[in-house]
Amino acid sequence: MLEFFFALLANVVLVSIPIGALWILGVVKVSAKWALGSLALLAAYFVALFLGRAVIPVELIISEPGWNWGGKILAILLWICVLILLVRFSRGFKPSDAGFTLKQIPGSVKPAIVGLVAAVLLQVLWVYLNGGNEYDAEELLFQALMPGADEEPVFRGVLLYLVSRAVISERFSVLGARFNVAGLAVAAVFGLAHSLSFHDHTWHFSFTTLLVTGLYGVIFLWFRERTGSLVFPVVAHNTVNFVGQLI
């Protein structure tokens, strides 16, 4: 657990340095209260992933599970609780403010479908260049259901909302989506969380993984900001992962 927190601290520091520079330059404003809330949620999320395997009795349904179903389920319960707390205690907050709505921004569905196809083709190309993957039925089911169900409501949902309150900046257009510094910061955390770790008293880092997962973090962010909803980010994330394993 201590090694996990070392990695989390490193991720946060690496993302905080450019944000601090932007704050000094006057490009962004920072709210300490919302920043602490963002850090608390991020830490709680990874603790849920870490502890879920032991807490959630997945073995009652899947004998000898090879994937972290328990961690994902506990993470889903976490974002549900955070969403309820925001509705209850954050004045004026609506679930749609964090993307929890089926309503899509008018004119956004067709571009999002094109983006979804492009994201899947990008994954197909990446897997093909790396020689393909081996898989089993459990792995395919896991990739088709869980990554989008827990990661997108956090990274493109409640965490994005909190960080957007913590790091305030003007928005700019990217292919019709309105990005802000907070969204890019969350995408960076998403990439670092997949590429930087500390275990066995050694730091492990994959620059290639950072580039790939960071890019997909930006792509999923684009879906979220272009449509105003988490529907396409969830569908895109699960589809990309499923196709990536199937090939």
Short mmCIF file of C-alpha atoms in Angstrom, two decimals:
data_model
loop_
_atom_site.label_atom_id
_atom_site.label_comp_id
_atom_site.label_asym_id
_atom_site.label_seq_id
_atom_site.Cartn_x
_atom_site.Cartn_y
_atom_site.Cartn_z
CA MET A 1 0.00 0.00 0.00
CA LEU A 2 2.85 2.41 0.82
CA GLU A 3 4.41 1.82 -2.60
CA PHE A 4 1.06 2.61 -4.18
CA PHE A 5 0.93 5.99 -2.43
CA PHE A 6 4.48 6.78 -3.58
CA ALA A 7 3.36 6.27 -7.18
CA LEU A 8 0.20 8.31 -6.66
CA LEU A 9 2.21 11.15 -5.12
CA ALA A 10 4.62 11.11 -8.06
CA ASN A 11 1.73 11.28 -10.52
CA VAL A 12 0.15 14.22 -8.72
CA VAL A 13 3.44 16.11 -8.45
CA LEU A 14 4.24 15.64 -12.14
CA VAL A 15 0.85 17.06 -13.12
CA SER A 16 0.93 19.82 -10.49
CA ILE A 17 4.23 21.30 -11.71
CA PRO A 18 2.89 22.64 -15.04
CA ILE A 19 -0.34 23.72 -13.35
CA GLY A 20 1.73 25.66 -10.81
CA ALA A 21 3.64 27.32 -13.65
CA LEU A 22 0.37 28.30 -15.34
CA TRP A 23 -0.88 29.70 -12.03
CA ILE A 24 2.26 31.83 -11.64
CA LEU A 25 1.78 33.10 -15.19
CA GLY A 26 -1.83 33.97 -14.43
CA VAL A 27 -3.26 31.54 -16.98
CA VAL A 28 -5.25 29.60 -14.37
CA LYS A 29 -6.74 30.23 -10.95
CA VAL A 30 -6.54 27.54 -8.28
CA SER A 31 -9.01 26.71 -5.51
CA ALA A 32 -7.32 24.89 -2.63
CA LYS A 33 -10.63 23.49 -1.35
CA TRP A 34 -11.55 21.83 -4.63
CA ALA A 35 -7.95 20.74 -5.21
CA LEU A 36 -7.99 18.85 -1.90
CA GLY A 37 -11.31 17.30 -2.84
CA SER A 38 -9.85 16.19 -6.17
CA LEU A 39 -6.83 14.62 -4.47
CA ALA A 40 -9.06 12.85 -1.95
CA LEU A 41 -11.20 11.36 -4.72
CA LEU A 42 -8.16 10.28 -6.73
CA ALA A 43 -6.61 8.58 -3.70
CA ALA A 44 -9.91 6.93 -2.75
CA TYR A 45 -10.34 5.65 -6.30
CA PHE A 46 -7.01 3.87 -6.38
CA VAL A 47 -7.50 2.54 -2.85
CA ALA A 48 -10.81 1.07 -4.05
CA LEU A 49 -9.04 -0.63 -6.95
CA PHE A 50 -6.38 -1.93 -4.57
CA LEU A 51 -8.73 -3.22 -1.86
CA GLY A 52 -11.70 -4.30 -3.97
CA ARG A 53 -10.31 -7.71 -4.80
CA ALA A 54 -10.31 -8.57 -1.08
CA VAL A 55 -13.55 -6.79 -0.17
CA ILE A 56 -15.91 -7.82 -2.99
CA PRO A 57 -16.59 -11.62 -3.05
CA VAL A 58 -16.43 -12.02 -6.82
CA GLU A 59 -15.49 -15.68 -6.36
CA LEU A 60 -19.14 -16.40 -5.58
CA ILE A 61 -19.90 -15.70 -9.26
CA ILE A 62 -16.59 -16.25 -11.07
CA SER A 63 -14.40 -19.06 -9.83
CA GLU A 64 -10.73 -18.05 -9.67
CA PRO A 65 -11.15 -14.66 -11.41
CA GLY A 66 -8.11 -13.52 -13.32
CA TRP A 67 -9.12 -9.88 -13.46
CA ASN A 68 -9.77 -7.27 -10.80
CA TRP A 69 -13.57 -7.36 -10.87
CA GLY A 70 -13.76 -6.53 -7.17
CA GLY A 71 -11.64 -3.41 -7.53
CA LYS A 72 -13.73 -2.16 -10.43
CA ILE A 73 -17.00 -2.83 -8.59
CA LEU A 74 -15.78 -0.99 -5.49
CA ALA A 75 -14.63 1.91 -7.70
CA ILE A 76 -18.11 2.06 -9.26
CA LEU A 77 -19.67 2.19 -5.79
CA LEU A 78 -17.24 5.00 -4.96
CA TRP A 79 -18.22 7.26 -7.84
CA ILE A 80 -21.89 6.63 -7.12
CA CYS A 81 -21.33 7.79 -3.52
CA VAL A 82 -19.38 10.85 -4.67
CA LEU A 83 -22.13 11.76 -7.11
CA ILE A 84 -24.73 11.50 -4.35
CA LEU A 85 -22.60 13.69 -2.07
CA LEU A 86 -22.23 16.33 -4.78
CA VAL A 87 -25.99 16.39 -5.38
CA ARG A 88 -26.65 16.62 -1.65
CA PHE A 89 -24.02 19.11 -0.55
CA SER A 90 -22.73 21.07 -3.57
CA ARG A 91 -25.08 23.99 -4.11
CA GLY A 92 -26.53 24.13 -7.62
CA PHE A 93 -24.86 20.91 -8.76
CA LYS A 94 -26.74 18.71 -11.21
CA PRO A 95 -25.57 15.23 -12.32
CA SER A 96 -25.46 16.52 -15.89
CA ASP A 97 -22.73 18.96 -14.80
CA ALA A 98 -20.47 15.92 -14.50
CA GLY A 99 -21.77 14.26 -17.67
CA PHE A 100 -24.35 12.00 -16.04
CA THR A 101 -27.06 12.48 -18.65
CA LEU A 102 -28.32 10.68 -21.73
CA LYS A 103 -28.93 14.00 -23.48
CA GLN A 104 -26.32 14.83 -26.12
CA ILE A 105 -25.36 18.32 -27.26
CA PRO A 106 -27.31 19.02 -30.49
CA GLY A 107 -25.23 18.17 -33.54
CA SER A 108 -22.68 16.16 -31.57
CA VAL A 109 -23.80 12.58 -32.22
CA LYS A 110 -22.57 12.25 -35.81
CA PRO A 111 -19.08 13.64 -35.04
CA ALA A 112 -18.94 11.38 -31.98
CA ILE A 113 -19.76 8.31 -34.07
CA VAL A 114 -17.01 9.25 -36.52
CA GLY A 115 -14.66 9.73 -33.56
CA LEU A 116 -15.65 6.34 -32.14
CA VAL A 117 -14.85 4.59 -35.42
CA ALA A 118 -11.53 6.43 -35.62
CA ALA A 119 -10.63 5.47 -32.03
CA VAL A 120 -11.37 1.80 -32.70
CA LEU A 121 -9.35 1.83 -35.93
CA LEU A 122 -6.46 3.44 -34.07
CA GLN A 123 -6.59 0.63 -31.52
CA VAL A 124 -6.71 -2.00 -34.27
CA LEU A 125 -3.63 -0.46 -35.88
CA TRP A 126 -1.79 -0.31 -32.56
CA VAL A 127 -2.53 -3.94 -31.70
CA TYR A 128 -1.64 -5.09 -35.22
CA LEU A 129 1.73 -3.32 -35.06
CA ASN A 130 2.41 -5.00 -31.72
CA GLY A 131 1.59 -8.53 -32.85
CA GLY A 132 -1.91 -9.01 -31.43
CA ASN A 133 -3.14 -10.21 -28.03
CA GLU A 134 -4.09 -13.48 -26.38
CA TYR A 135 -7.40 -13.61 -24.54
CA ASP A 136 -10.03 -15.78 -22.90
CA ALA A 137 -13.77 -15.40 -22.33
CA GLU A 138 -13.38 -13.75 -18.92
CA GLU A 139 -10.93 -11.19 -20.27
CA LEU A 140 -13.21 -10.25 -23.16
CA LEU A 141 -16.19 -9.89 -20.81
CA PHE A 142 -14.15 -7.78 -18.40
CA GLN A 143 -12.88 -5.45 -21.13
CA ALA A 144 -16.36 -5.11 -22.64
CA LEU A 145 -17.94 -4.05 -19.34
CA MET A 146 -15.68 -2.74 -16.63
CA PRO A 147 -13.10 -0.15 -17.81
CA GLY A 148 -15.67 2.31 -19.10
CA ALA A 149 -18.04 1.68 -16.22
CA ASP A 150 -15.56 2.69 -13.53
CA GLU A 151 -12.88 4.84 -15.21
CA GLU A 152 -15.06 7.15 -17.31
CA PRO A 153 -17.52 8.22 -14.58
CA VAL A 154 -14.43 9.06 -12.51
CA PHE A 155 -11.89 10.54 -14.94
CA ARG A 156 -14.37 12.16 -17.33
CA GLY A 157 -17.12 12.53 -14.73
CA VAL A 158 -16.82 13.43 -11.05
CA LEU A 159 -13.03 13.90 -11.02
CA LEU A 160 -13.16 16.14 -14.10
CA TYR A 161 -15.88 18.19 -12.40
CA LEU A 162 -13.84 18.58 -9.20
CA VAL A 163 -10.61 19.43 -11.01
CA SER A 164 -12.46 21.94 -13.20
CA ARG A 165 -13.53 23.68 -9.98
CA ALA A 166 -9.98 23.43 -8.61
CA VAL A 167 -8.12 24.63 -11.72
CA ILE A 168 -10.10 27.39 -13.40
CA SER A 169 -9.15 28.45 -16.91
CA GLU A 170 -10.63 29.69 -20.14
CA ARG A 171 -11.81 27.05 -22.56
CA PHE A 172 -10.56 26.54 -26.11
CA SER A 173 -12.02 24.63 -29.03
CA VAL A 174 -10.63 21.29 -30.23
CA LEU A 175 -12.63 19.90 -33.16
CA GLY A 176 -15.82 21.34 -31.75
CA ALA A 177 -15.19 20.32 -28.13
CA ARG A 178 -14.51 22.94 -25.46
CA PHE A 179 -11.38 21.90 -23.56
CA ASN A 180 -9.92 23.46 -20.42
CA VAL A 181 -6.66 23.02 -18.53
CA ALA A 182 -8.39 20.82 -15.95
CA GLY A 183 -9.45 18.32 -18.60
CA LEU A 184 -5.92 18.04 -19.94
CA ALA A 185 -4.60 17.63 -16.40
CA VAL A 186 -7.00 14.74 -15.79
CA ALA A 187 -5.95 13.17 -19.11
CA ALA A 188 -2.32 13.45 -17.98
CA VAL A 189 -3.14 11.75 -14.66
CA PHE A 190 -4.96 9.04 -16.62
CA GLY A 191 -1.86 8.42 -18.74
CA LEU A 192 0.56 8.51 -15.82
CA ALA A 193 -1.61 6.15 -13.75
CA HIS A 194 -1.20 3.53 -16.48
CA SER A 195 2.50 4.12 -17.15
CA LEU A 196 4.24 5.06 -13.88
CA SER A 197 4.37 2.77 -10.85
CA PHE A 198 6.54 1.92 -7.87
CA HIS A 199 6.86 -1.63 -6.57
CA ASP A 200 9.58 -3.93 -5.31
CA HIS A 201 11.44 -0.75 -4.29
CA THR A 202 11.85 0.19 -7.95
CA TRP A 203 10.27 2.82 -10.18
CA HIS A 204 8.74 1.51 -13.40
CA PHE A 205 7.87 3.78 -16.31
CA SER A 206 6.80 3.18 -19.91
CA PHE A 207 6.94 6.21 -22.18
CA THR A 208 5.04 4.33 -24.89
CA THR A 209 2.24 3.47 -22.48
CA LEU A 210 2.12 7.10 -21.35
CA LEU A 211 1.72 8.29 -24.94
CA VAL A 212 -0.95 5.73 -25.84
CA THR A 213 -3.07 5.98 -22.69
CA GLY A 214 -2.59 9.74 -22.52
CA LEU A 215 -3.80 10.03 -26.12
CA TYR A 216 -6.84 7.91 -25.35
CA GLY A 217 -7.44 10.02 -22.27
CA VAL A 218 -7.63 13.08 -24.54
CA ILE A 219 -9.87 11.21 -27.00
CA PHE A 220 -12.30 10.19 -24.25
CA LEU A 221 -12.19 13.78 -22.96
CA TRP A 222 -13.11 14.96 -26.45
CA PHE A 223 -16.18 12.70 -26.46
CA ARG A 224 -17.20 14.04 -23.05
CA GLU A 225 -16.82 17.72 -23.94
CA ARG A 226 -18.19 17.39 -27.48
CA THR A 227 -21.37 15.58 -26.44
CA GLY A 228 -21.78 16.87 -22.88
CA SER A 229 -22.41 13.32 -21.72
CA LEU A 230 -20.56 10.24 -20.49
CA VAL A 231 -22.40 7.93 -22.88
CA PHE A 232 -19.85 8.08 -25.69
CA PRO A 233 -16.79 8.01 -23.40
CA VAL A 234 -18.08 4.84 -21.72
CA VAL A 235 -19.02 3.16 -25.00
CA ALA A 236 -15.75 4.20 -26.66
CA HIS A 237 -13.58 3.05 -23.76
CA ASN A 238 -15.19 -0.38 -23.53
CA THR A 239 -15.25 -0.84 -27.30
CA VAL A 240 -11.60 0.12 -27.72
CA ASN A 241 -10.54 -2.24 -24.93
CA PHE A 242 -12.72 -5.10 -26.17
CA VAL A 243 -11.56 -4.81 -29.78
CA GLY A 244 -7.97 -4.41 -28.63
CA GLN A 245 -8.13 -7.76 -26.83
CA LEU A 246 -10.15 -9.55 -29.49
CA ILE A 247 -7.64 -8.94 -32.29
#
